[in-house]
Amino acid sequence: MIFDLPKNPKESKSGALKYRLFLAPMTSVDIDNFPKAVNATISKNVLLPGHAYHYLDIRATSVKPNAQAGESPANGKLVLTPVIEGISKKSLQWIYDMAGEEVIVIWERCADGQTFIGGSPCSNGLKVKYTSIGDQEGGFAGIALSFEGDECPEPFWFYDAPIPRDDVYNNEPVGEL
């Protein structure tokens, strides 16, 4: 189950920057017509018509995309390790529902607004895992995540296409945390 998960309230965490990831299940991806990157950039929406992304607000400093070398020298394996700052009923239920699911992820670099996309059909999406729930390094409570893809020659790209959102969620998050 994917739904918008905005930044947790102040009561559940310490104050910090937020960073937004956009997620969609791999079942929403148009696998048969996945666009080819040109100049290391995907410039077309990759979702099936009528499908949308939902967002996840995470700690800004925790977005550290890492394309690790694969077993083959021509392949890499994308690993994203974001941290949800704070723990709420909604965030805890979200990770319990999402653990093990495969998603496609768009993330934005805070410094210049550039977006990137990872989790293509080549990598079988990015599998959602949690690595820690509770006290995190840095002295705050939260949920440390891992999004891991399989080996692929192109583990992630720049992304400059629209990010479709369900009209219900475009202007406000679902519920309060």
XYZ file of C-alpha atoms in Angstrom:
177
model
C 0.000 0.000 0.000
C 1.499 3.323 -1.043
C 0.147 6.619 0.245
C 1.563 10.059 0.813
C 3.647 10.204 3.960
C 4.502 13.805 4.839
C 7.108 14.903 7.329
C 6.282 13.750 10.859
C 5.111 16.378 13.376
C 7.603 18.174 15.627
C 6.512 16.159 18.643
C 7.855 12.924 17.105
C 11.305 14.147 16.053
C 13.937 16.843 16.271
C 13.856 19.778 13.867
C 15.612 19.178 10.542
C 15.339 19.696 6.832
C 13.007 17.536 4.803
C 13.595 15.969 1.416
C 10.887 14.409 -0.717
C 11.056 11.129 -2.619
C 8.315 10.165 -5.072
C 7.433 6.463 -5.203
C 5.247 4.296 -7.400
C 4.888 0.512 -7.315
C 6.533 -1.330 -10.204
C 3.041 -2.554 -11.142
C 2.317 1.076 -12.153
C 5.341 1.281 -14.486
C 4.854 0.925 -18.250
C 7.469 -1.814 -18.509
C 6.769 -2.579 -22.192
C 7.308 1.065 -23.194
C 9.926 2.167 -20.676
C 11.735 5.095 -22.359
C 15.393 4.924 -23.302
C 17.611 7.505 -21.684
C 19.131 10.141 -23.966
C 22.217 11.910 -22.629
C 21.732 9.963 -19.352
C 18.249 11.511 -18.978
C 14.725 10.068 -18.936
C 12.443 12.725 -20.436
C 9.138 10.841 -20.539
C 6.744 9.721 -17.813
C 7.426 6.037 -17.096
C 4.063 5.212 -15.493
C 1.029 3.637 -17.110
C -1.794 6.083 -17.965
C -3.840 6.953 -14.905
C -1.137 5.912 -12.420
C 0.523 8.371 -10.059
C 3.390 8.821 -7.619
C 3.007 9.273 -3.879
C 5.572 11.007 -1.760
C 7.704 10.217 1.232
C 9.271 13.044 3.247
C 12.657 12.095 4.601
C 15.704 13.670 6.256
C 17.555 15.695 3.619
C 21.024 14.597 4.614
C 20.043 10.934 4.360
C 19.682 10.842 0.553
C 22.953 9.361 -0.606
C 22.419 7.467 -3.861
C 25.122 4.894 -4.283
C 25.524 2.842 -7.460
C 27.772 0.033 -6.305
C 29.732 -2.094 -8.743
C 28.029 -5.361 -9.621
C 29.485 -8.793 -10.198
C 29.875 -7.869 -13.850
C 32.122 -4.848 -14.495
C 29.415 -3.488 -16.820
C 26.711 -3.454 -14.118
C 25.884 -1.383 -11.076
C 23.441 -1.797 -8.212
C 21.559 1.259 -6.932
C 21.070 1.585 -3.175
C 19.210 4.527 -1.595
C 19.291 4.832 2.203
C 16.833 7.554 3.287
C 15.688 8.087 6.860
C 12.187 9.072 7.950
C 12.683 11.418 10.864
C 10.315 10.670 13.727
C 8.006 7.733 14.277
C 4.229 7.960 14.079
C 1.456 5.408 13.739
C 1.177 6.263 10.048
C 4.918 6.045 9.297
C 5.284 2.768 11.182
C 2.294 1.245 9.392
C 3.682 2.518 6.063
C 6.964 0.631 6.447
C 5.230 -2.520 7.672
C 2.967 -2.402 4.582
C 5.781 -1.535 2.142
C 8.617 -3.808 3.326
C 9.519 -6.138 0.467
C 7.602 -4.196 -2.216
C 9.317 -3.131 -5.451
C 9.030 0.538 -6.426
C 10.388 3.113 -8.816
C 11.795 6.199 -7.065
C 12.310 9.815 -8.123
C 14.423 12.000 -5.834
C 15.428 15.651 -5.970
C 18.838 17.140 -5.219
C 18.148 20.011 -2.811
C 20.970 22.256 -4.019
C 19.630 22.779 -7.552
C 16.269 21.010 -7.840
C 17.597 18.387 -10.270
C 15.599 15.174 -10.191
C 16.831 11.616 -10.678
C 15.046 8.303 -11.243
C 16.011 4.795 -10.181
C 14.341 1.414 -10.213
C 13.893 0.540 -13.887
C 12.587 -2.745 -15.324
C 16.268 -3.674 -15.821
C 16.871 -3.588 -12.049
C 13.449 -5.088 -11.213
C 12.611 -1.883 -9.370
C 13.999 -0.995 -5.968
C 13.021 -3.288 -3.089
C 11.833 -1.448 0.033
C 13.467 -2.560 3.296
C 13.922 -1.061 6.715
C 17.310 -1.277 8.359
C 16.448 0.304 11.707
C 13.378 1.502 13.593
C 13.964 3.645 16.678
C 17.030 5.638 17.707
C 19.073 6.764 14.704
C 22.620 8.036 14.380
C 22.476 11.748 15.126
C 20.309 11.438 18.211
C 16.756 11.274 16.871
C 14.063 8.637 16.543
C 13.118 7.502 13.059
C 12.977 4.765 10.466
C 16.083 4.033 8.388
C 15.188 2.616 4.972
C 16.950 0.927 2.118
C 15.768 0.882 -1.501
C 17.864 -1.704 -3.349
C 17.829 -2.665 -7.020
C 19.292 -5.629 -8.844
C 22.361 -5.241 -11.059
C 21.797 -3.153 -14.177
C 24.129 -1.378 -16.637
C 22.348 1.935 -15.936
C 21.317 1.978 -12.254
C 19.847 5.522 -12.337
C 19.389 8.533 -14.627
C 18.606 12.217 -14.544
C 14.831 12.786 -14.823
C 13.193 15.832 -16.413
C 9.667 14.589 -17.170
C 6.518 15.382 -15.184
C 5.848 13.570 -11.914
C 2.170 12.570 -12.177
C 0.266 12.876 -8.923
C -3.238 11.677 -8.104
C -5.497 14.763 -7.985
C -6.698 13.725 -4.540
C -3.163 14.133 -3.200
C -1.746 16.999 -5.255
C -2.380 19.752 -2.749
C -2.406 18.092 0.634
C -1.074 14.954 2.265
C -3.323 12.089 3.242
C -4.273 12.577 6.880
C -2.096 13.832 9.682
C 0.843 12.006 11.171
